[in-house]
């Protein structure tokens, strides 16, 4: 009898603990930083980190581009324009269609749709006058665990011209998180880290070799911990069998890459549907290489993959493949 | 197994082996169904979780009387089985968390608790064996 009592009590405790772990991992919200709207624009002047609140970026500190005079924010064209009808091939990606574009004196964005390996791929070609326009935001403007909102909600709240889902930092307990020049998590994770510097350059770093403080001193404006790196030094850095993150097959994907100084591409692919199969990491890397990307990094994918341009969801986000619905995520990368 | 069935002392062991065989089948089915709907995002912790009851619960327990010349009693069998359930639950949960792309450091509790229970089971078994030798 005593044995049965012990077994029952232990089983109940085990079940209760398991339920707690599930809730703790997926449901229970914890806020570690209430206000994440501040930005450390000191990195644009090679200054030491300044965590003082600075909600506004009144005058962009232009780093590399010369054409800084114009500041008008005019939407040049919003109507869909058919550009070409060629389908992408293995080596050179050619856009099926230019969906939309935006341009002002500091920001230029062109959205194009490609068909690549039976997959719809949406590419935002972004040219900036300063990396200061490449920003990030957290759901509910709070840093923490299980704090979520859809990409489009966060885009709207931050007046984003273009937004994609970020690295979903909150699902991990480690991995550098530097956003808008401020360090939120300094615990190194297992994954490579993508650093975007104040001068607009991108670099993939090993978090075991450098601390977050050193990164900010070097002028890191944004750092993401998801990965893997897709392209380094102009070459694909993942192999066909090297599927990091346990996602071994075709799926919706989100990635960011750099072509030239302050010239970026944000890439989101649909997947898990008959219309769009999805890409493996290797296929995604090959596609981005064909765009001329020199450094590219994989962000959170699957049902999280979403691209929003001027308030409209451009792709078809889906978790199950049966219905199109945005999944709530922890953070976004946006232009604005 | 057939040789054991005539010995009353083998009853806890036989019950335990059948329990673990059923548990291993359940876990294998659970893992297969879960992987089927996880869009080919996989976790070894999920795929191979059934191996825990199969190896520790069936193989080890069947070999125990062969190796030690003594059947485990009901107390040590219960402790051993609870450790197997704990290890397996931890493995499945780690698989779920992995497939979601998340992490939780509290998962370490499962292998720790499983090891403590398994150790207690071994201590009880060896203590009983030592006593029976005198």
Coordinates of C-alpha atoms in Angstrom, one line a residue:
Chain A
X1 CA 0.0 0.0 0.0
X2 CA 2.8 2.4 0.9
X3 CA 4.4 1.7 -2.4
X4 CA 1.2 2.7 -4.2
X5 CA 0.9 5.9 -2.2
X6 CA 4.5 6.8 -3.0
X7 CA 3.9 6.0 -6.7
X8 CA 0.7 8.0 -6.8
X9 CA 2.2 11.0 -5.0
X10 CA 5.4 11.0 -7.2
X11 CA 3.3 10.6 -10.4
X12 CA 1.1 13.6 -9.5
X13 CA 4.2 15.7 -8.7
X14 CA 5.9 14.7 -11.9
X15 CA 2.7 15.5 -13.9
X16 CA 2.4 18.9 -12.1
X17 CA 6.0 19.7 -12.7
X18 CA 5.7 18.8 -16.4
X19 CA 2.7 21.0 -16.7
X20 CA 4.6 23.9 -15.1
X21 CA 7.6 23.4 -17.4
X22 CA 5.2 23.5 -20.5
X23 CA 3.6 26.7 -19.2
X24 CA 7.0 28.2 -18.2
X25 CA 8.4 27.5 -21.7
X26 CA 5.4 28.5 -23.8
X27 CA 2.9 30.6 -21.9
X28 CA 4.0 32.4 -18.7
X29 CA 5.2 35.9 -19.6
X30 CA 8.1 37.5 -17.7
X31 CA 9.1 41.1 -18.3
X32 CA 12.8 41.8 -17.7
X33 CA 12.8 45.3 -19.1
X34 CA 9.7 47.4 -19.2
X35 CA 10.7 50.1 -21.6
X36 CA 12.8 49.1 -24.6
X37 CA 12.1 52.2 -26.7
X38 CA 15.5 53.8 -25.8
X39 CA 18.3 53.7 -28.4
X40 CA 22.0 54.1 -27.9
X41 CA 22.8 56.3 -30.8
X42 CA 26.2 56.8 -29.3
X43 CA 27.4 53.9 -31.4
X44 CA 27.0 56.1 -34.4
X45 CA 29.6 58.5 -33.1
X46 CA 31.9 55.8 -31.8
X47 CA 31.0 56.8 -28.3
X48 CA 31.0 54.7 -25.2
X49 CA 27.6 53.0 -24.6
X50 CA 25.1 55.4 -23.3
X51 CA 22.0 53.8 -21.9
X52 CA 20.2 57.1 -21.2
X53 CA 16.8 57.2 -22.6
X54 CA 16.7 58.7 -26.1
X55 CA 13.4 58.0 -27.7
X56 CA 13.9 60.0 -30.8
X57 CA 16.5 60.1 -33.5
X58 CA 16.0 63.6 -34.6
X59 CA 18.9 63.9 -37.0
X60 CA 20.3 60.8 -38.5
X61 CA 24.1 60.5 -38.1
X62 CA 25.0 59.6 -41.6
X63 CA 28.0 57.3 -41.8
X64 CA 28.7 56.5 -45.4
X65 CA 26.2 57.8 -47.9
X66 CA 26.7 61.3 -49.3
X67 CA 23.2 62.0 -50.5
X68 CA 21.9 63.3 -47.2
X69 CA 20.1 66.4 -48.1
X70 CA 16.7 65.2 -48.9
X71 CA 14.5 64.3 -46.0
X72 CA 11.1 64.2 -47.7
X73 CA 9.1 61.0 -47.0
X74 CA 7.2 60.5 -50.2
X75 CA 5.8 57.2 -51.3
X76 CA 7.0 57.0 -54.9
X77 CA 4.8 54.2 -56.0
X78 CA 2.5 51.8 -54.4
X79 CA 0.7 50.2 -57.3
X80 CA 2.1 46.8 -58.3
X81 CA 4.3 46.9 -61.3
X82 CA 5.2 43.9 -63.3
X83 CA 8.9 43.9 -64.0
X84 CA 9.9 40.6 -65.6
X85 CA 8.3 37.2 -65.9
X86 CA 11.4 35.1 -65.7
X87 CA 11.6 32.4 -63.1
X88 CA 14.6 32.1 -61.0
X89 CA 17.2 29.5 -61.9
X90 CA 19.9 28.0 -59.7
X91 CA 22.6 30.5 -60.3
X92 CA 20.8 33.8 -61.0
X93 CA 17.6 34.9 -59.3
X94 CA 15.3 37.0 -61.4
X95 CA 12.3 38.6 -59.9
X96 CA 8.9 37.5 -61.2
X97 CA 7.2 40.7 -60.1
X98 CA 8.0 44.0 -58.4
X99 CA 5.2 44.2 -55.8
X100 CA 5.8 47.6 -54.3
X101 CA 8.4 50.2 -53.5
X102 CA 9.1 53.2 -51.3
X103 CA 11.6 55.9 -51.4
X104 CA 12.5 59.0 -49.6
X105 CA 15.8 60.9 -49.2
X106 CA 17.2 58.4 -46.7
X107 CA 15.4 55.1 -47.4
X108 CA 14.7 53.1 -50.5
X109 CA 12.8 49.9 -50.4
X110 CA 11.7 47.7 -53.4
X111 CA 9.7 44.6 -52.8
X112 CA 10.0 41.8 -55.4
X113 CA 8.5 38.3 -55.6
X114 CA 10.5 35.4 -56.9
X115 CA 9.8 31.8 -57.7
X116 CA 12.6 29.6 -56.6
X117 CA 12.6 25.8 -56.3
X118 CA 8.8 25.8 -56.3
X119 CA 8.7 28.4 -53.5
X120 CA 7.5 31.9 -53.4
X121 CA 10.3 34.1 -52.1
X122 CA 9.7 37.8 -51.2
X123 CA 12.8 40.0 -51.3
X124 CA 12.9 43.5 -50.0
X125 CA 15.8 45.4 -51.5
X126 CA 16.8 48.1 -49.0
X127 CA 19.1 51.0 -49.5
X128 CA 19.7 53.3 -46.6
X129 CA 21.6 56.5 -46.0
X130 CA 22.5 55.3 -42.5
X131 CA 22.2 52.1 -40.5
X132 CA 20.3 54.1 -38.0
X133 CA 17.2 53.4 -40.1
X134 CA 17.6 49.7 -39.6
X135 CA 15.9 49.2 -36.3
X136 CA 14.5 46.5 -34.1
X137 CA 11.5 46.4 -31.8
X138 CA 10.2 44.1 -29.1
X139 CA 6.6 43.0 -28.7
X140 CA 4.8 45.4 -26.3
X141 CA 8.1 47.4 -26.2
X142 CA 9.2 45.1 -23.4
X143 CA 12.1 42.7 -23.2
X144 CA 11.3 39.4 -21.6
X145 CA 10.0 35.9 -22.0
X146 CA 6.8 34.9 -23.9
X147 CA 6.0 38.5 -24.6
X148 CA 4.5 38.3 -28.1
X149 CA 2.7 40.3 -30.8
X150 CA 2.3 39.8 -34.5
X151 CA 4.9 41.3 -36.9
X152 CA 2.3 43.6 -38.4
X153 CA 1.2 44.9 -34.9
X154 CA 4.8 45.7 -34.0
X155 CA 5.3 47.3 -37.4
X156 CA 2.3 49.5 -37.0
X157 CA 3.3 50.5 -33.4
X158 CA 6.7 51.5 -34.7
X159 CA 5.7 53.2 -37.9
X160 CA 7.8 50.7 -39.8
X161 CA 8.0 51.1 -43.6
X162 CA 9.2 47.5 -43.8
X163 CA 9.3 44.8 -41.1
X164 CA 10.2 41.2 -40.8
X165 CA 10.2 38.9 -37.8
X166 CA 13.4 38.8 -35.8
X167 CA 15.3 36.0 -34.0
X168 CA 12.5 35.3 -31.5
X169 CA 15.1 35.9 -28.7
X170 CA 12.6 35.1 -26.0
X171 CA 12.4 31.4 -26.8
X172 CA 16.0 31.0 -25.9
X173 CA 17.6 31.5 -22.5
X174 CA 21.0 32.4 -23.9
X175 CA 22.4 34.1 -27.0
X176 CA 23.5 37.8 -27.3
X177 CA 20.7 40.3 -27.7
X178 CA 21.8 43.8 -28.6
X179 CA 19.1 46.0 -30.0
X180 CA 19.4 49.6 -31.1
X181 CA 22.8 49.7 -29.5
X182 CA 21.7 48.5 -26.1
X183 CA 22.7 45.1 -24.6
X184 CA 19.7 43.1 -23.3
X185 CA 21.3 39.7 -22.9
X186 CA 25.0 39.2 -22.5
X187 CA 24.9 35.4 -22.0
X188 CA 26.6 33.7 -24.9
X189 CA 24.6 31.0 -26.7
X190 CA 25.7 28.2 -29.0
X191 CA 24.7 29.9 -32.2
X192 CA 26.7 32.3 -34.3
X193 CA 25.7 35.9 -33.8
X194 CA 24.9 38.4 -36.6
X195 CA 26.2 41.8 -35.8
X196 CA 25.1 44.9 -37.7
X197 CA 27.5 47.8 -37.0
X198 CA 26.8 51.5 -36.9
X199 CA 28.6 51.9 -40.2
X200 CA 26.0 49.5 -41.7
X201 CA 28.4 46.5 -42.2
X202 CA 27.5 43.0 -41.2
X203 CA 29.6 40.4 -39.5
X204 CA 29.1 36.9 -38.2
X205 CA 30.9 36.4 -34.9
X206 CA 31.5 33.6 -32.5
X207 CA 30.1 34.7 -29.1
X208 CA 32.7 32.7 -27.2
X209 CA 35.4 35.0 -28.6
X210 CA 33.9 38.4 -27.7
X211 CA 31.7 39.9 -25.1
X212 CA 28.6 42.1 -25.7
X213 CA 30.4 45.1 -24.1
X214 CA 33.2 44.8 -26.5
X215 CA 30.8 44.5 -29.4
X216 CA 29.0 47.7 -28.4
X217 CA 32.4 49.4 -28.0
X218 CA 33.1 48.3 -31.6
X219 CA 29.9 50.0 -32.7
X220 CA 27.5 47.1 -32.9
X221 CA 24.0 48.5 -33.4
X222 CA 22.1 45.2 -33.7
X223 CA 23.0 41.6 -32.8
X224 CA 20.9 38.5 -33.4
X225 CA 21.3 35.0 -32.1
X226 CA 19.5 32.5 -34.2
X227 CA 21.4 31.4 -37.3
X228 CA 23.1 29.8 -38.9
X229 CA 25.1 32.1 -41.0
X230 CA 24.1 31.4 -44.6
X231 CA 26.7 33.3 -46.5
X232 CA 30.1 34.6 -45.3
X233 CA 32.6 36.5 -47.4
X234 CA 30.4 36.0 -50.5
X235 CA 30.3 32.2 -50.2
X236 CA 27.6 29.8 -49.0
X237 CA 28.5 28.7 -45.5
X238 CA 26.0 25.9 -45.0
X239 CA 26.1 22.6 -46.7
X240 CA 23.1 20.6 -48.0
X241 CA 23.4 18.2 -45.1
X242 CA 24.2 20.9 -42.6
X243 CA 20.8 21.8 -41.3
X244 CA 21.4 23.6 -38.1
X245 CA 18.4 24.2 -35.8
X246 CA 17.0 20.8 -36.4
X247 CA 14.9 22.0 -39.4
X248 CA 16.1 19.6 -42.0
X249 CA 13.6 20.3 -44.8
X250 CA 11.8 22.8 -46.7
X251 CA 10.1 25.4 -44.6
X252 CA 9.1 29.1 -44.6
X253 CA 12.3 31.1 -43.9
X254 CA 13.3 34.6 -43.0
X255 CA 16.8 35.9 -43.6
X256 CA 18.7 39.1 -43.8
X257 CA 21.7 39.9 -45.9
X258 CA 24.0 42.7 -47.2
X259 CA 25.0 43.3 -50.8
X260 CA 27.0 46.4 -50.5
X261 CA 27.5 49.3 -48.1
X262 CA 24.1 50.1 -46.6
X263 CA 22.5 48.0 -49.2
X264 CA 20.5 45.1 -47.7
X265 CA 18.1 42.4 -48.6
X266 CA 15.3 41.1 -46.3
X267 CA 14.2 37.7 -47.6
X268 CA 11.0 35.8 -46.6
X269 CA 9.9 32.6 -48.2
X270 CA 6.5 30.9 -48.0
X271 CA 6.3 27.2 -47.3
X272 CA 4.4 24.2 -46.1
X273 CA 1.7 24.6 -48.9
X274 CA 1.1 23.2 -52.3
X275 CA 1.6 26.6 -53.8
X276 CA 4.9 27.1 -52.1
X277 CA 7.0 24.2 -50.9
X278 CA 9.5 26.2 -48.8
X279 CA 13.3 26.3 -48.8
X280 CA 16.0 24.4 -47.0
X281 CA 18.7 26.5 -45.4
X282 CA 21.1 25.5 -48.2
X283 CA 18.5 26.5 -50.9
X284 CA 17.9 29.8 -49.1
X285 CA 21.7 30.4 -49.0
X286 CA 22.0 29.6 -52.7
X287 CA 19.1 32.0 -53.5
X288 CA 20.7 34.8 -51.5
X289 CA 24.1 34.2 -53.1
X290 CA 22.4 34.6 -56.5
X291 CA 21.2 38.1 -55.4
X292 CA 24.8 39.1 -54.8
X293 CA 24.7 38.9 -51.0
X294 CA 28.1 38.8 -49.3
X295 CA 26.9 38.1 -45.8
X296 CA 23.6 36.5 -44.9
X297 CA 22.0 35.2 -41.7
X298 CA 19.0 33.0 -41.1
X299 CA 16.4 34.4 -38.6
X300 CA 13.4 32.6 -37.0
X301 CA 11.4 30.8 -39.7
X302 CA 8.5 28.4 -39.9
X303 CA 5.2 29.9 -38.9
X304 CA 7.0 33.0 -37.7
X305 CA 8.2 34.1 -41.2
X306 CA 6.4 37.3 -42.0
X307 CA 7.2 40.4 -44.1
X308 CA 5.1 43.5 -43.7
X309 CA 5.5 46.5 -46.0
X310 CA 3.6 49.7 -45.3
X311 CA 1.0 48.0 -43.1
X312 CA 0.4 45.1 -45.5
X313 CA 1.5 41.5 -44.9
X314 CA 3.4 40.7 -48.1
X315 CA 3.8 36.9 -47.8
X316 CA 1.5 34.1 -46.7
X317 CA 2.5 33.2 -43.1
X318 CA 1.4 29.8 -42.0
X319 CA 2.2 27.4 -39.2
X320 CA 0.2 24.4 -40.3
X321 CA 0.0 25.0 -44.1
X322 CA -3.7 24.9 -43.9
X323 CA -4.5 28.5 -43.1
X324 CA -2.8 31.8 -43.6
X325 CA -2.3 33.4 -40.2
X326 CA 0.4 35.5 -38.6
X327 CA 2.1 33.9 -35.6
X328 CA 3.0 36.1 -32.7
X329 CA 6.7 36.6 -32.2
X330 CA 9.0 38.3 -29.7
X331 CA 10.6 40.9 -32.0
X332 CA 10.9 42.4 -35.4
X333 CA 13.6 43.9 -37.6
X334 CA 12.3 47.0 -39.4
X335 CA 13.1 50.0 -41.5
X336 CA 11.7 53.3 -40.4
Chain B
X1 CA 10.7 -14.7 -19.4
X2 CA 8.9 -18.0 -19.6
X3 CA 11.5 -19.5 -17.2
X4 CA 10.7 -16.8 -14.7
X5 CA 6.9 -17.2 -14.7
X6 CA 6.9 -20.2 -12.5
X7 CA 8.8 -18.4 -9.7
X8 CA 6.6 -16.2 -7.4
X9 CA 9.6 -14.0 -6.7
X10 CA 9.7 -13.1 -10.4
X11 CA 6.2 -11.5 -10.3
X12 CA 7.3 -7.9 -9.7
X13 CA 9.9 -8.2 -12.4
X14 CA 7.5 -9.7 -14.9
X15 CA 4.9 -6.9 -14.2
X16 CA 7.6 -4.3 -14.5
X17 CA 8.9 -5.7 -17.8
X18 CA 5.3 -5.8 -19.3
X19 CA 4.7 -2.2 -18.0
X20 CA 7.9 -1.0 -19.7
X21 CA 7.2 -2.8 -22.9
X22 CA 3.8 -1.1 -23.1
X23 CA 5.3 2.2 -22.1
X24 CA 8.0 1.9 -24.8
X25 CA 5.3 1.3 -27.4
X26 CA 3.3 4.2 -26.2
X27 CA 6.3 6.6 -26.3
X28 CA 7.3 5.3 -29.8
X29 CA 3.8 6.0 -31.1
X30 CA 3.7 9.4 -29.4
X31 CA 7.1 10.4 -30.8
X32 CA 6.1 9.2 -34.3
X33 CA 2.9 11.1 -34.3
X34 CA 4.5 14.2 -32.9
X35 CA 7.2 14.2 -35.5
X36 CA 4.6 13.6 -38.2
X37 CA 3.1 17.0 -37.4
X38 CA 6.3 18.9 -36.7
X39 CA 7.0 19.8 -40.3
X40 CA 10.2 17.7 -40.4
X41 CA 11.7 19.7 -37.5
X42 CA 13.1 16.8 -35.5
X43 CA 14.7 16.1 -32.1
X44 CA 16.6 13.0 -31.2
X45 CA 15.2 13.4 -27.7
X46 CA 11.7 12.8 -29.1
X47 CA 12.6 10.2 -31.7
X48 CA 14.6 7.9 -29.4
X49 CA 12.8 8.5 -26.1
X50 CA 11.2 5.0 -26.5
X51 CA 14.7 3.5 -26.1
X52 CA 14.7 4.5 -22.4
X53 CA 11.9 2.1 -21.2
X54 CA 13.1 -0.5 -23.8
X55 CA 16.7 -0.6 -22.6
X56 CA 16.4 0.3 -18.9
X57 CA 12.9 -1.2 -18.4
X58 CA 13.0 -4.4 -20.4
X59 CA 16.6 -5.3 -21.2
X60 CA 18.2 -4.3 -17.9
X61 CA 15.4 -5.9 -15.8
X62 CA 15.4 -9.2 -17.8
X63 CA 19.2 -9.4 -17.4
X64 CA 19.1 -8.5 -13.6
X65 CA 18.4 -12.1 -12.3
X66 CA 20.8 -13.5 -14.9
X67 CA 23.6 -11.2 -13.9
X68 CA 23.0 -10.9 -10.1
X69 CA 21.3 -14.2 -9.5
X70 CA 18.4 -12.5 -7.7
X71 CA 15.0 -11.1 -8.7
X72 CA 14.4 -7.5 -7.9
X73 CA 11.7 -6.9 -5.2
X74 CA 8.7 -4.8 -5.6
X75 CA 10.2 -1.7 -3.9
X76 CA 13.2 -1.5 -6.1
X77 CA 11.1 -2.3 -9.2
X78 CA 8.8 0.6 -8.4
X79 CA 11.7 3.0 -7.8
X80 CA 13.4 1.8 -11.0
X81 CA 10.2 2.2 -13.0
X82 CA 9.6 5.7 -11.6
X83 CA 13.1 6.6 -12.7
X84 CA 12.4 5.3 -16.2
X85 CA 9.2 7.3 -16.4
X86 CA 11.0 10.4 -15.2
X87 CA 13.9 10.0 -17.7
X88 CA 11.4 9.4 -20.5
X89 CA 9.1 12.3 -19.6
X90 CA 12.2 14.6 -19.5
X91 CA 13.3 13.3 -22.9
X92 CA 9.9 13.8 -24.5
X93 CA 9.6 17.3 -23.0
X94 CA 13.1 18.2 -24.2
X95 CA 12.1 17.0 -27.6
X96 CA 9.0 19.2 -27.6
X97 CA 11.0 22.2 -26.5
X98 CA 13.7 21.6 -29.1
X99 CA 11.2 21.2 -31.9
X100 CA 9.6 24.5 -30.9
X101 CA 13.1 26.0 -31.0
X102 CA 13.1 26.9 -27.4
X103 CA 15.0 26.1 -24.3
X104 CA 14.4 25.7 -20.5
X105 CA 17.2 25.1 -18.0
X106 CA 14.7 23.6 -15.6
X107 CA 14.6 20.5 -17.7
X108 CA 17.7 19.4 -15.9
X109 CA 15.5 18.4 -13.0
X110 CA 14.3 15.3 -14.9
X111 CA 17.6 13.5 -15.3
X112 CA 18.6 14.5 -11.8
X113 CA 15.4 13.1 -10.2
X114 CA 15.7 10.0 -12.5
X115 CA 19.2 9.3 -11.4
X116 CA 18.3 9.7 -7.7
X117 CA 15.4 7.2 -8.0
X118 CA 17.6 4.8 -10.0
X119 CA 20.3 5.0 -7.4
X120 CA 17.9 4.4 -4.6
X121 CA 16.6 1.4 -6.5
X122 CA 20.1 -0.1 -6.9
X123 CA 20.9 0.6 -3.3
X124 CA 17.7 -1.2 -2.1
X125 CA 18.4 -4.1 -4.5
X126 CA 22.0 -4.5 -3.4
X127 CA 21.1 -4.2 0.3
X128 CA 18.5 -6.9 0.0
X129 CA 21.0 -9.1 -1.9
X130 CA 23.7 -8.6 0.7
X131 CA 21.2 -9.5 3.5
X132 CA 20.0 -12.6 1.7
X133 CA 23.6 -13.8 1.5
X134 CA 24.0 -13.8 5.2

